[in-house]
PDB file of C-alpha atoms and ligand atoms in Angstrom:
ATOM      1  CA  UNK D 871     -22.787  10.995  -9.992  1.00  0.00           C
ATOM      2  CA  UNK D 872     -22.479  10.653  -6.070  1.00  0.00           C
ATOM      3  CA  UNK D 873     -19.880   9.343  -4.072  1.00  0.00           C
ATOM      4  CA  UNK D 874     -16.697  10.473  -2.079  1.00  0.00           C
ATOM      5  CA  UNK D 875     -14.681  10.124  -5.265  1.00  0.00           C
ATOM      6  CA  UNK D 876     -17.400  11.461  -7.756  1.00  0.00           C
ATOM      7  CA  UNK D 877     -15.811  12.869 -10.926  1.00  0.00           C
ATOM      8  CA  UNK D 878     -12.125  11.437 -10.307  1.00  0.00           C
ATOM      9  CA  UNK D 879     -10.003   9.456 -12.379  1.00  0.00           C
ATOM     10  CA  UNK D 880      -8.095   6.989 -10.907  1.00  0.00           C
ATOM     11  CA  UNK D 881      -4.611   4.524 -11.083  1.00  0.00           C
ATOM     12  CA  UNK D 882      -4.680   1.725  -8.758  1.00  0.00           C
ATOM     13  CA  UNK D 883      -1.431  -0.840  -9.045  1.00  0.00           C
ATOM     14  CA  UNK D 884      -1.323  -4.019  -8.165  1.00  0.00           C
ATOM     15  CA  UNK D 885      -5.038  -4.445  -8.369  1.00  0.00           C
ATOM     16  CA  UNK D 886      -6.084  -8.274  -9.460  1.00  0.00           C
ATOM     17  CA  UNK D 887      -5.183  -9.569  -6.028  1.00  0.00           C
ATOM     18  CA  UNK D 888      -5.691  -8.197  -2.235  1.00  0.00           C
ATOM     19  CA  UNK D 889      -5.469  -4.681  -1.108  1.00  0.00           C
ATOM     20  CA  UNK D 890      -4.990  -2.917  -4.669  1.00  0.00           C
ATOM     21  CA  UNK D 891      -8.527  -5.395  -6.057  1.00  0.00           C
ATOM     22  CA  UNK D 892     -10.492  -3.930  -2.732  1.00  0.00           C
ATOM     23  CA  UNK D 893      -9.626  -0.537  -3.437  1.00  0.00           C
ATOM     24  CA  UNK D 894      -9.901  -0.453  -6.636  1.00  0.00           C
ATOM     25  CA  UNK D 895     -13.482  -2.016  -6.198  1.00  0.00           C
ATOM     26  CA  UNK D 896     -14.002   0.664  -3.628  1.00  0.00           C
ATOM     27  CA  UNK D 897     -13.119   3.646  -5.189  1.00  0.00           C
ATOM     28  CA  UNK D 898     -14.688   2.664  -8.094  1.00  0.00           C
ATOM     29  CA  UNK D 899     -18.188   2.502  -5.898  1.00  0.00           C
ATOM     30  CA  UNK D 900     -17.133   5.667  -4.355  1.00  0.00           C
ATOM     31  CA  UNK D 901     -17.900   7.260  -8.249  1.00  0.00           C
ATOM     32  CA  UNK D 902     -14.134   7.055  -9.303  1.00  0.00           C
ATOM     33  CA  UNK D 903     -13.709   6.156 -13.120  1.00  0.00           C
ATOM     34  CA  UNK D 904     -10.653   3.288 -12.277  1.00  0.00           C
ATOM     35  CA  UNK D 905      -7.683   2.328 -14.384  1.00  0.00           C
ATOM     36  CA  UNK D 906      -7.239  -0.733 -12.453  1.00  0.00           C
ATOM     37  CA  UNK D 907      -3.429  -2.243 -13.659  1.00  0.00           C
ATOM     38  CA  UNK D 908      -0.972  -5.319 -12.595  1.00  0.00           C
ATOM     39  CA  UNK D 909       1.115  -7.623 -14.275  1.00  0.00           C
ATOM     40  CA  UNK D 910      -1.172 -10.425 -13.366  1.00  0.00           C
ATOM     41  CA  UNK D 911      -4.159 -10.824 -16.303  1.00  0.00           C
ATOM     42  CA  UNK D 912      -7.337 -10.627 -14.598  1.00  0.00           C
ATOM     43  CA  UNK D 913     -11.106  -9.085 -15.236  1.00  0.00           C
ATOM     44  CA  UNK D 914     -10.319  -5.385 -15.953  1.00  0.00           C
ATOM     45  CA  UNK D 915      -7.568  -5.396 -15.257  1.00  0.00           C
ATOM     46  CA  UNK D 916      -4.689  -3.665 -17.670  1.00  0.00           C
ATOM     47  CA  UNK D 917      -1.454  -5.298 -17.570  1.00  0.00           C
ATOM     48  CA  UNK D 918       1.299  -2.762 -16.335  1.00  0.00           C
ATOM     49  CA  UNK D 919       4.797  -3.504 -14.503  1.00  0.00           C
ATOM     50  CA  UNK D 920       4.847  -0.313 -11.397  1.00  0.00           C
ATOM     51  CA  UNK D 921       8.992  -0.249 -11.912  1.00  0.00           C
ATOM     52  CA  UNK D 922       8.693   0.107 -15.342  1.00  0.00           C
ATOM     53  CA  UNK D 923       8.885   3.469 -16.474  1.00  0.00           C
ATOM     54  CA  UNK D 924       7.500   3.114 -19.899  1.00  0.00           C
ATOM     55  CA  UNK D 925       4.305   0.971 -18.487  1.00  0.00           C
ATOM     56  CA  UNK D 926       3.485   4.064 -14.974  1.00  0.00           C
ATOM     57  CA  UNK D 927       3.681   6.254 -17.775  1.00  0.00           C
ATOM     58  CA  UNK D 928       1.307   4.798 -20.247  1.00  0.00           C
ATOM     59  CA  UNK D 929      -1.009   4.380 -17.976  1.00  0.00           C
ATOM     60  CA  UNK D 930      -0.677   7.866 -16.823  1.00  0.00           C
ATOM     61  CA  UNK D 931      -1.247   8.898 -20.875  1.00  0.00           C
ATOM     62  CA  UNK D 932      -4.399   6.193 -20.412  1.00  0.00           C
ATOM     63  CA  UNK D 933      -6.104   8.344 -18.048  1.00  0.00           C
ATOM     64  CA  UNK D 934      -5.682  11.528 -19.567  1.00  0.00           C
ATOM     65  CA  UNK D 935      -6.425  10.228 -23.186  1.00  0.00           C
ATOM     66  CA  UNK D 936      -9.478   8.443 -22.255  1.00  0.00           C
ATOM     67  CA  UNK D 937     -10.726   9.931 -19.274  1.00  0.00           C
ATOM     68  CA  UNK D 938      -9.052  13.549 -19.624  1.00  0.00           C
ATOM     69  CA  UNK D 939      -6.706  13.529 -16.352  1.00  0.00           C
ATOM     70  CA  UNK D 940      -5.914  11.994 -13.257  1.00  0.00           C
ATOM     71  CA  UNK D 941      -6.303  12.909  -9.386  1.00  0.00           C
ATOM     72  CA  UNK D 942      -5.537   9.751  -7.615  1.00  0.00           C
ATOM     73  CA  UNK D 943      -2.193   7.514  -7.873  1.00  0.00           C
ATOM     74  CA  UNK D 944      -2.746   4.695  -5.899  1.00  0.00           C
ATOM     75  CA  UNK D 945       0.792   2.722  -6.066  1.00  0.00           C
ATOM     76  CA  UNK D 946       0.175  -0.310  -3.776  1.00  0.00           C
ATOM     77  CA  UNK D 947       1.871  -3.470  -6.141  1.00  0.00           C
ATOM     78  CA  UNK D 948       4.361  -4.603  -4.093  1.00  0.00           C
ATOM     79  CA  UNK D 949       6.247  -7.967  -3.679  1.00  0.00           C
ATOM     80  CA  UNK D 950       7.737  -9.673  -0.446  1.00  0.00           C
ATOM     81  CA  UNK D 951      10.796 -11.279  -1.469  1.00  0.00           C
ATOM     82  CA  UNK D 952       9.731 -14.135   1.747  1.00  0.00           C
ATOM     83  CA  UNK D 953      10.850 -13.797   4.967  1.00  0.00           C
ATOM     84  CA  UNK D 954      14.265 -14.516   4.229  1.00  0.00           C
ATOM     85  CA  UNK D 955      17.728 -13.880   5.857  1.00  0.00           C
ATOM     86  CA  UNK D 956      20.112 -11.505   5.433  1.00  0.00           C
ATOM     87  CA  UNK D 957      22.667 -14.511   4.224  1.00  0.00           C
ATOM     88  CA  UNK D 958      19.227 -15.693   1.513  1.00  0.00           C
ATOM     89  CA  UNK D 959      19.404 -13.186  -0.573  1.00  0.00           C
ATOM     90  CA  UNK D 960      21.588 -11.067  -3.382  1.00  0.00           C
ATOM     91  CA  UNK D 961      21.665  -8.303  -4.911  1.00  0.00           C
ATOM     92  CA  UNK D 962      20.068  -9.113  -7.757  1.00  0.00           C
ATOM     93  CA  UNK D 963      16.916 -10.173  -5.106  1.00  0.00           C
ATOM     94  CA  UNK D 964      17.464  -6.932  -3.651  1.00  0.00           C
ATOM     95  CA  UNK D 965      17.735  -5.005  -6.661  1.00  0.00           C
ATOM     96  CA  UNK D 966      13.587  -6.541  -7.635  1.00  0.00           C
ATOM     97  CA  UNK D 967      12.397  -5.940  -4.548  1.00  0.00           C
ATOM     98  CA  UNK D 968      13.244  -2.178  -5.112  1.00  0.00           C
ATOM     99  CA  UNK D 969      12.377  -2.056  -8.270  1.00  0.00           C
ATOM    100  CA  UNK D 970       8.662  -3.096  -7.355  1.00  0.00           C
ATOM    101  CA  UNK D 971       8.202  -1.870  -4.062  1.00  0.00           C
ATOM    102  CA  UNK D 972      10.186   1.656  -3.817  1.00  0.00           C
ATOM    103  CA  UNK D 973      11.494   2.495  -7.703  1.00  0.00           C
ATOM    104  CA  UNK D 974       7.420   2.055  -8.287  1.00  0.00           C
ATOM    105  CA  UNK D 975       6.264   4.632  -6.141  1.00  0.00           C
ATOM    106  CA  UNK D 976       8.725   6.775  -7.111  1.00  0.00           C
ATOM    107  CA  UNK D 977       7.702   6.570 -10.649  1.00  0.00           C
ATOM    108  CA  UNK D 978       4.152   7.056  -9.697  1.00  0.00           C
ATOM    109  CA  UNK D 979       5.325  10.142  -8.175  1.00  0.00           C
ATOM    110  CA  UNK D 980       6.963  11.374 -10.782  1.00  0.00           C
ATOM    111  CA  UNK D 981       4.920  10.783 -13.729  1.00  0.00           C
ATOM    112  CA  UNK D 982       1.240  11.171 -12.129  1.00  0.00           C
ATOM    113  CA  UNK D 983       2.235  14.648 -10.938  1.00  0.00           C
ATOM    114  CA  UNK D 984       2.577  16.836 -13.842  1.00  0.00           C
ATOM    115  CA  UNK D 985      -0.904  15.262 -15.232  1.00  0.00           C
ATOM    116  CA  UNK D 986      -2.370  16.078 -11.503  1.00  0.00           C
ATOM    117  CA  UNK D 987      -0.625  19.950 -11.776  1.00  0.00           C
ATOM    118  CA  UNK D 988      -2.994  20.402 -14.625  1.00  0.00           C
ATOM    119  CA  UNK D 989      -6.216  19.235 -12.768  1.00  0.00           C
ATOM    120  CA  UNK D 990      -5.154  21.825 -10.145  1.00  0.00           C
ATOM    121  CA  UNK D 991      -3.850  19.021  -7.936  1.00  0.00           C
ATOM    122  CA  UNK D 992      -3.955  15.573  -6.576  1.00  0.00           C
ATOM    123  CA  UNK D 993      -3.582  12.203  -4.043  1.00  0.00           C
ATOM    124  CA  UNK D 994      -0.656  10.069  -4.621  1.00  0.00           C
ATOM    125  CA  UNK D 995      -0.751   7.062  -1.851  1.00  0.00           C
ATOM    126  CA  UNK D 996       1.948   4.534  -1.990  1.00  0.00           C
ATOM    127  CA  UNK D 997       1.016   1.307  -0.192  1.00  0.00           C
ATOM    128  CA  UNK D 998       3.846   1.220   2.682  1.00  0.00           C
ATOM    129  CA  UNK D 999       4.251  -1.881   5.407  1.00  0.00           C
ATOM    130  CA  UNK D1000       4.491  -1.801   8.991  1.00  0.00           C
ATOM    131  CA  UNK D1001       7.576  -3.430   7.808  1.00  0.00           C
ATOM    132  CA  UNK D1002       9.068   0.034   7.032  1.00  0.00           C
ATOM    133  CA  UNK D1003       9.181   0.731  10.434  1.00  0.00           C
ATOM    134  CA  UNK D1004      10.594  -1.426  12.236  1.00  0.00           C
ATOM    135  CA  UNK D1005      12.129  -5.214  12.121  1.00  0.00           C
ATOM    136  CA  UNK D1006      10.010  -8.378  12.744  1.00  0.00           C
ATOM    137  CA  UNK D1007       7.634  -7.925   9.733  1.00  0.00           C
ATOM    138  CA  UNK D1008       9.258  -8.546   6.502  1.00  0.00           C
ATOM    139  CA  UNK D1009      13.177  -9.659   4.952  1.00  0.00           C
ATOM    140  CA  UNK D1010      15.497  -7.428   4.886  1.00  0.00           C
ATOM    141  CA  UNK D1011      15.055  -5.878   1.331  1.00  0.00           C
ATOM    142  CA  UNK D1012      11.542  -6.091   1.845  1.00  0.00           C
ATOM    143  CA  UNK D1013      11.870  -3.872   4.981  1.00  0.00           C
ATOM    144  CA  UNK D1014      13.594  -1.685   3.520  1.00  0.00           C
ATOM    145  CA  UNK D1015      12.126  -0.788   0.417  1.00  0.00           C
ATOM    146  CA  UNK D1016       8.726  -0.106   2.291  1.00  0.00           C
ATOM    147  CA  UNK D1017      11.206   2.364   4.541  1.00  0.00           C
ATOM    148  CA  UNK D1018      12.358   3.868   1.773  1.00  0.00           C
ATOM    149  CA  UNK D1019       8.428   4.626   0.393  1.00  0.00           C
ATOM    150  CA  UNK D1020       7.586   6.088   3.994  1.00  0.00           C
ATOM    151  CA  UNK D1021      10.525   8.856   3.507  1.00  0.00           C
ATOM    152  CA  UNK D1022       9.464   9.013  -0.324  1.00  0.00           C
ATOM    153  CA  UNK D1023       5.995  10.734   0.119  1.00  0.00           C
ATOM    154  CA  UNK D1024       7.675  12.949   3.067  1.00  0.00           C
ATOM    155  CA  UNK D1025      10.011  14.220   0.495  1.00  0.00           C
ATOM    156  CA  UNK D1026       7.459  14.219  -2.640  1.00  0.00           C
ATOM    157  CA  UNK D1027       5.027  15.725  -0.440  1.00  0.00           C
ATOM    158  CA  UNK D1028       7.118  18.792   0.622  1.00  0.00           C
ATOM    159  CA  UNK D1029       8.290  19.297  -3.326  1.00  0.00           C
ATOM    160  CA  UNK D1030       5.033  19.112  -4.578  1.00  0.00           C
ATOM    161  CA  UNK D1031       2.524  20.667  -1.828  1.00  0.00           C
ATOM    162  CA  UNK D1032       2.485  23.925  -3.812  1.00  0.00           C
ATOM    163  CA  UNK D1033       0.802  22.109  -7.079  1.00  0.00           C
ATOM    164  CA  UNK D1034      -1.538  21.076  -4.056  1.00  0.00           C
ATOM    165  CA  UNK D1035      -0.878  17.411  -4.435  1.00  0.00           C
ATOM    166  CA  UNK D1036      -0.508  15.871  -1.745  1.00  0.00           C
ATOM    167  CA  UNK D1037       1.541  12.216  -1.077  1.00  0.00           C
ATOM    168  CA  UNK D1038       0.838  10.606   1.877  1.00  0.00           C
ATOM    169  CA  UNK D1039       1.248   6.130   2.661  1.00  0.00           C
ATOM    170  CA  UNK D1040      -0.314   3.377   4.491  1.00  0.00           C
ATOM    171  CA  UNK D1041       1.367   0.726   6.451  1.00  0.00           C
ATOM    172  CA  UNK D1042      -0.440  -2.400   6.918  1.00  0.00           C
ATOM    173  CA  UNK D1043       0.209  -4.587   9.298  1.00  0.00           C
ATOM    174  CA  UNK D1044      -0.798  -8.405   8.725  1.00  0.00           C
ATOM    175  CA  UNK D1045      -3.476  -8.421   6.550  1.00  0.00           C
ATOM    176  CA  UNK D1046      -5.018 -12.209   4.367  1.00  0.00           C
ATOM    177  CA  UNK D1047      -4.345 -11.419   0.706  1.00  0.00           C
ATOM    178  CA  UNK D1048      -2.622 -12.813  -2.117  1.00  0.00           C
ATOM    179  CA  UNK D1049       0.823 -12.599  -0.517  1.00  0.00           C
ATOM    180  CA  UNK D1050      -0.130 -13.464   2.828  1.00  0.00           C
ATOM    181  CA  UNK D1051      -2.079 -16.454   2.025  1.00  0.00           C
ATOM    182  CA  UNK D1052       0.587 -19.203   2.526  1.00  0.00           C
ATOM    183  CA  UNK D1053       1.170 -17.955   6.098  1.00  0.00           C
ATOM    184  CA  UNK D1054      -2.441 -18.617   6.886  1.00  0.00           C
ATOM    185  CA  UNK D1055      -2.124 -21.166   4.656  1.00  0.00           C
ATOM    186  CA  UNK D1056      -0.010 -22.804   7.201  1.00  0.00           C
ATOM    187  CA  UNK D1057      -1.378 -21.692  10.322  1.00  0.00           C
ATOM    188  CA  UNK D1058      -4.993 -22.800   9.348  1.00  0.00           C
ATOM    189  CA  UNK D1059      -3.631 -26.394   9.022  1.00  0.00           C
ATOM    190  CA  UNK D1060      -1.732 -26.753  12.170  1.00  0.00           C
ATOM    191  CA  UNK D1061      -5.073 -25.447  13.652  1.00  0.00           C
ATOM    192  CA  UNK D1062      -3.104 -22.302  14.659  1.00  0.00           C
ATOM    193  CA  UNK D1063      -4.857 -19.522  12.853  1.00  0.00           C
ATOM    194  CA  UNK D1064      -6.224 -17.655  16.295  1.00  0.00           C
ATOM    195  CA  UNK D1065      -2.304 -17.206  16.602  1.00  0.00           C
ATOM    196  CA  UNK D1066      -1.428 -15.527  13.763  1.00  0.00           C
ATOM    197  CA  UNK D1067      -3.171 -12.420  15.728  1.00  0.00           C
ATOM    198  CA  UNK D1068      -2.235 -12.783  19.083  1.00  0.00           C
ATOM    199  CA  UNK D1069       0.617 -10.314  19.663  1.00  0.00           C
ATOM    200  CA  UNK D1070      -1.630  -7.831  17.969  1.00  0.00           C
ATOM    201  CA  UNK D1071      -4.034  -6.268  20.332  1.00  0.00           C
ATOM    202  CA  UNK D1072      -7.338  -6.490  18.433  1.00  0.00           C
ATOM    203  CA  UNK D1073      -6.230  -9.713  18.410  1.00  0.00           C
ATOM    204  CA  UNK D1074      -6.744 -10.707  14.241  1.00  0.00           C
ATOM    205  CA  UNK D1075      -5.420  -9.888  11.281  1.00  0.00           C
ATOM    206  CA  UNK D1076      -6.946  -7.760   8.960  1.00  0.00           C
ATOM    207  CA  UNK D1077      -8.835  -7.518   6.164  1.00  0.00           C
ATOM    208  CA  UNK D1078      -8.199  -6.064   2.548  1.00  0.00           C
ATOM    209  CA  UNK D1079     -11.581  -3.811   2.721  1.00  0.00           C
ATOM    210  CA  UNK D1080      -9.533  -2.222   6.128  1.00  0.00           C
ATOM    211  CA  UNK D1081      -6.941  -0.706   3.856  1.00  0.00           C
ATOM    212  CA  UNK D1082      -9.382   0.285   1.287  1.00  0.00           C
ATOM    213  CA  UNK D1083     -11.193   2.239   3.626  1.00  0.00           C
ATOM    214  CA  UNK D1084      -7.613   4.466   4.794  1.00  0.00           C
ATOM    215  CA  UNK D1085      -6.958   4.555   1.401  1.00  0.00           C
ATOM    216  CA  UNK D1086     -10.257   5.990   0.315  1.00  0.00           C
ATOM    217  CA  UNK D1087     -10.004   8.373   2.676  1.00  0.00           C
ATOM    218  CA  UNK D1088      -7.048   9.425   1.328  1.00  0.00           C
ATOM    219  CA  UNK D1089      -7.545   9.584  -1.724  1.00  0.00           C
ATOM    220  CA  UNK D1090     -10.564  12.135  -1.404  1.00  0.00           C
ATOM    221  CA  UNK D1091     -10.764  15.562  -0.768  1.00  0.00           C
ATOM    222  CA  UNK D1092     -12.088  14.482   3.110  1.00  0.00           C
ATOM    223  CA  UNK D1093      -7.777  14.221   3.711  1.00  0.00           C
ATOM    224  CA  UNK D1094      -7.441  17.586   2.507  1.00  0.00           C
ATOM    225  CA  UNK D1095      -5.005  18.510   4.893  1.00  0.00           C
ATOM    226  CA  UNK D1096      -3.276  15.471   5.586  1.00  0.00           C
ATOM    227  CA  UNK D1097       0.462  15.224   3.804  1.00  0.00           C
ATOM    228  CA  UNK D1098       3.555  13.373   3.882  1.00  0.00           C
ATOM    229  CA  UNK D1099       1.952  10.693   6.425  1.00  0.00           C
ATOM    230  CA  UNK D1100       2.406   7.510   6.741  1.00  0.00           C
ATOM    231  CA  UNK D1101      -0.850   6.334   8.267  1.00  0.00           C
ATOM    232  CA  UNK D1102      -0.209   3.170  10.188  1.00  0.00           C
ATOM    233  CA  UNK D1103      -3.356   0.574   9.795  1.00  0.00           C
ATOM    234  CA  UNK D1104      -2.683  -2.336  11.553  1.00  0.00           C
ATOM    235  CA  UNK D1105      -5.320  -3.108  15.036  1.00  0.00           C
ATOM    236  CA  UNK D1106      -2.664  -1.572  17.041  1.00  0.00           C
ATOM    237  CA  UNK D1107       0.312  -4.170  16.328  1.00  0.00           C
ATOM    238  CA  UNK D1108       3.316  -1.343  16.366  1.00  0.00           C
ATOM    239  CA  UNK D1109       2.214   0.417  19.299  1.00  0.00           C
ATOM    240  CA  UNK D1110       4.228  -1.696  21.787  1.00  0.00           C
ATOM    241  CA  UNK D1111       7.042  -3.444  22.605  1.00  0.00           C
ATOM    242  CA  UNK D1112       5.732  -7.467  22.482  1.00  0.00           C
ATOM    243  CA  UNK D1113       3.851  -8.176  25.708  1.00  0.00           C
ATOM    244  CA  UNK D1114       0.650  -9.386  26.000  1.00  0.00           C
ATOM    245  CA  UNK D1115      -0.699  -7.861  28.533  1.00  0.00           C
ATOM    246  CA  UNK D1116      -4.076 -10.264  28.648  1.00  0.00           C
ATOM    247  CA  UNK D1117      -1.317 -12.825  29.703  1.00  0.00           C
ATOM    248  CA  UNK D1118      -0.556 -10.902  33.269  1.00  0.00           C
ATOM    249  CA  UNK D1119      -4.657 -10.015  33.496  1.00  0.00           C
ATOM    250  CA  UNK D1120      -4.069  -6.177  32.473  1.00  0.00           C
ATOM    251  CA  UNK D1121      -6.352  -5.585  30.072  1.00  0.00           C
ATOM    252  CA  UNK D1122      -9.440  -3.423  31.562  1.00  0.00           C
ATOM    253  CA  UNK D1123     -11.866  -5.716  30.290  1.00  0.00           C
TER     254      UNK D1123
HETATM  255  P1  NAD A2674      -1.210  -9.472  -3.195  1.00  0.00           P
HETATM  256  O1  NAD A2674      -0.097 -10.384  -3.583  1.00  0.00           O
HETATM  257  O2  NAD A2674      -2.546 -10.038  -2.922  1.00  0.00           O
HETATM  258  O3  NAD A2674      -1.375  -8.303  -4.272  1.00  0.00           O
HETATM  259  C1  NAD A2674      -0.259  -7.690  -4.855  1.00  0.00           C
HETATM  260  C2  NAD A2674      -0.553  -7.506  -6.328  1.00  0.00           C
HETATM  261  O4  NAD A2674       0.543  -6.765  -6.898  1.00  0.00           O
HETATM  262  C3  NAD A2674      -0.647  -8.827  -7.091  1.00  0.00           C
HETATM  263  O5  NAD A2674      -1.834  -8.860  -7.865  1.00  0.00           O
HETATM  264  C4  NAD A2674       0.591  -8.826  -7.975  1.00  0.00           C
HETATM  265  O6  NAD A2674       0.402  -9.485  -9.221  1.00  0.00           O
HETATM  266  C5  NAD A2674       0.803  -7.327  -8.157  1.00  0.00           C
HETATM  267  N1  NAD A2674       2.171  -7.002  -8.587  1.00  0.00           N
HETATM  268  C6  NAD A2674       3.330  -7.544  -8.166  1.00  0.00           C
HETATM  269  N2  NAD A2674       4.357  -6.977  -8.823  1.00  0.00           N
HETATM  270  C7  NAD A2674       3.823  -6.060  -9.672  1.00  0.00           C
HETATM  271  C8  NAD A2674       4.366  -5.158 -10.597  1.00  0.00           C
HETATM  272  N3  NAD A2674       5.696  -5.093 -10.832  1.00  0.00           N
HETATM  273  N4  NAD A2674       3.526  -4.358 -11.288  1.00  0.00           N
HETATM  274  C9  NAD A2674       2.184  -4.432 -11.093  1.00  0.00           C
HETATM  275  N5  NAD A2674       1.615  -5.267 -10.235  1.00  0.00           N
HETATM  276  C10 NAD A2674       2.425  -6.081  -9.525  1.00  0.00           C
HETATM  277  O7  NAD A2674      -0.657  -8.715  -1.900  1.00  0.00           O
HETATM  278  P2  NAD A2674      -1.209  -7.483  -1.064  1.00  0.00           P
HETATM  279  O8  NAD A2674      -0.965  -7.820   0.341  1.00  0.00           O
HETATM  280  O9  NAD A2674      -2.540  -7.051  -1.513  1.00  0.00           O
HETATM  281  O10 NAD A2674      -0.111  -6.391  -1.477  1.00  0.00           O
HETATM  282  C11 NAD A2674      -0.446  -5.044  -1.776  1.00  0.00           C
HETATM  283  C12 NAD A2674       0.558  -4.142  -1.104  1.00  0.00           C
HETATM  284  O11 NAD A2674       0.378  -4.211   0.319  1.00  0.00           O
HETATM  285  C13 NAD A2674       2.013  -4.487  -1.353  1.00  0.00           C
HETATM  286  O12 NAD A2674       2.753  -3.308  -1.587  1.00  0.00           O
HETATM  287  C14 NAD A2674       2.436  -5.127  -0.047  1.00  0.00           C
HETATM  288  O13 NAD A2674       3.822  -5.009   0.161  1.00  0.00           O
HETATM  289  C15 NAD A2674       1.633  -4.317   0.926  1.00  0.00           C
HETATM  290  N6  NAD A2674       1.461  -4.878   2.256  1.00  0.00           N
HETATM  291  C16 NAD A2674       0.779  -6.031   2.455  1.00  0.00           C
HETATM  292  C17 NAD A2674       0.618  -6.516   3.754  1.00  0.00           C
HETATM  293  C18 NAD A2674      -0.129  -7.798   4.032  1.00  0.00           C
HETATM  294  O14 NAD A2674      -0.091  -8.258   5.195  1.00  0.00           O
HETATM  295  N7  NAD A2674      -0.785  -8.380   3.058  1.00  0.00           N
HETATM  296  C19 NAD A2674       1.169  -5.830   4.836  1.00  0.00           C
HETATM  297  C20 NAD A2674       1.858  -4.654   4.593  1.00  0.00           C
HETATM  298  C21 NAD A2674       1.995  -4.174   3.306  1.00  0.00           C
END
């Protein structure tokens, strides 16, 4: 078998819709055998909740019954709560945001990385948000869940670097899936798509297959020495303070 995730087994959440489907896709045609879960029912897909305990750590059992171990956690199911206000939502909104988006990972962490130990080690990659670093992408428990994850593979990283697994996330910026669609939705009938990219310096969006690829490469052995990152994939959006420079003719081309 060929590919730049020949002979590895594995767990990508949130995978009928968006980000999670494309890598899961991916790493499957990158020679990965794929347990490909969400809660959604969908074409191979097996039906898991990522905060439940007892469902990260069946399908953790999955991979080593059936396919005799596991080397990549991919924990990317995550839900946006909307962009609502402070004053919109309670705890009990708060308390299932964190659930999904942070509690997830966490379990991911924690129950993918004694079945990695025994492979001699392992990628866990929790799907993060430019949201997590600062405000103006998300609501508020939104925002801070996908903080939380960024510190979460710095601190799961540095406990479990000498098992050789390493824990690293991505934060996406805007990018068209599943939970993204009614904002382009929107924009695409007011006849307003084009601006739905135009604070971010490649000017667009981006595209599911984008995050596959930084997630590929971190789940294979090519990120061997890249831990406890959170790699930033988003055309450039968090790199400045809003100004469009094109607007004052100070772009160089
Ligand atoms: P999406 O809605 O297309 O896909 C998310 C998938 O997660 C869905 O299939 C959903 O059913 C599944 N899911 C939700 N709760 C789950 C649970 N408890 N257990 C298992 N599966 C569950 O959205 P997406 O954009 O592909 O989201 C993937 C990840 O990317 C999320 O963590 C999201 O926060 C993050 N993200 C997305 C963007 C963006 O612009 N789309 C930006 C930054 C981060």
């Amino acid at each position: 078998m060929s590919g730049r995730l020949a002979g590895k087994v594995a767990i990508v959440t949130g995978a009928a819709s968006g980000i999670g489907k494309a890598s899961a896709a991916l790493f499957a045609a990158e020679g990965a055998t794929v347990i490909a879960a969400d809660v959604e029912s969908a074409d191979g897909i097996i039906g898991a909740d990522a905060g439940s305990e007892e469902d990260v750590i069946g399908l953790v059992e999955l991979a080593r019954r059936e396919h005799g171990g596991l080397d990549v956690f991919f924990a990317n199911a995550g839900i946006s709560g909307g962009l609502a206000s402070i004053f919109e939502q309670s705890p009990e909104d708060w308390q299932e945001i964190l659930r999904v988006n942070l509690i997830g990972p966490f379990l991911a962490v924690k129950h993918a990385a004694p079945a990695m130990k025994k492979r001699g080690g392992g990628s866990i990659i929790a799907t993060a948000s430019v949201a997590g670093i600062r405000a103006g992408a998300g609501g508020p428990a939104y925002s801070a869940s996908k903080a939380g994850v960024i510190n979460l593979v710095k601190v799961a990283a540095t406990q479990l670097a000498t098992a050789n697994i390493r824990v690293n996330a991505i934060c996406p910026g805007l990018i068209e899936t599943g939970m993204t669609g009614p904002i382009y939705d929107m924009a695409r009938a007011a006849g307003k798509e084009e601006r739905l990219g135009h604070l971010n310096p490649l000017k667009r969006g981006g595209e599911p297959i984008e995050i596959a690829n930084a997630a590929l490469f971190l789940a294979s052995d090519e990120s061997s020495y890249v831990n406890g990152h959170a790699m930033v994939v988003d055309g450039g959006l968090s790199i400045s303070h809003p100004f469009n420079y094109q607007d004052y003719g100070k772009t160089a081309f």
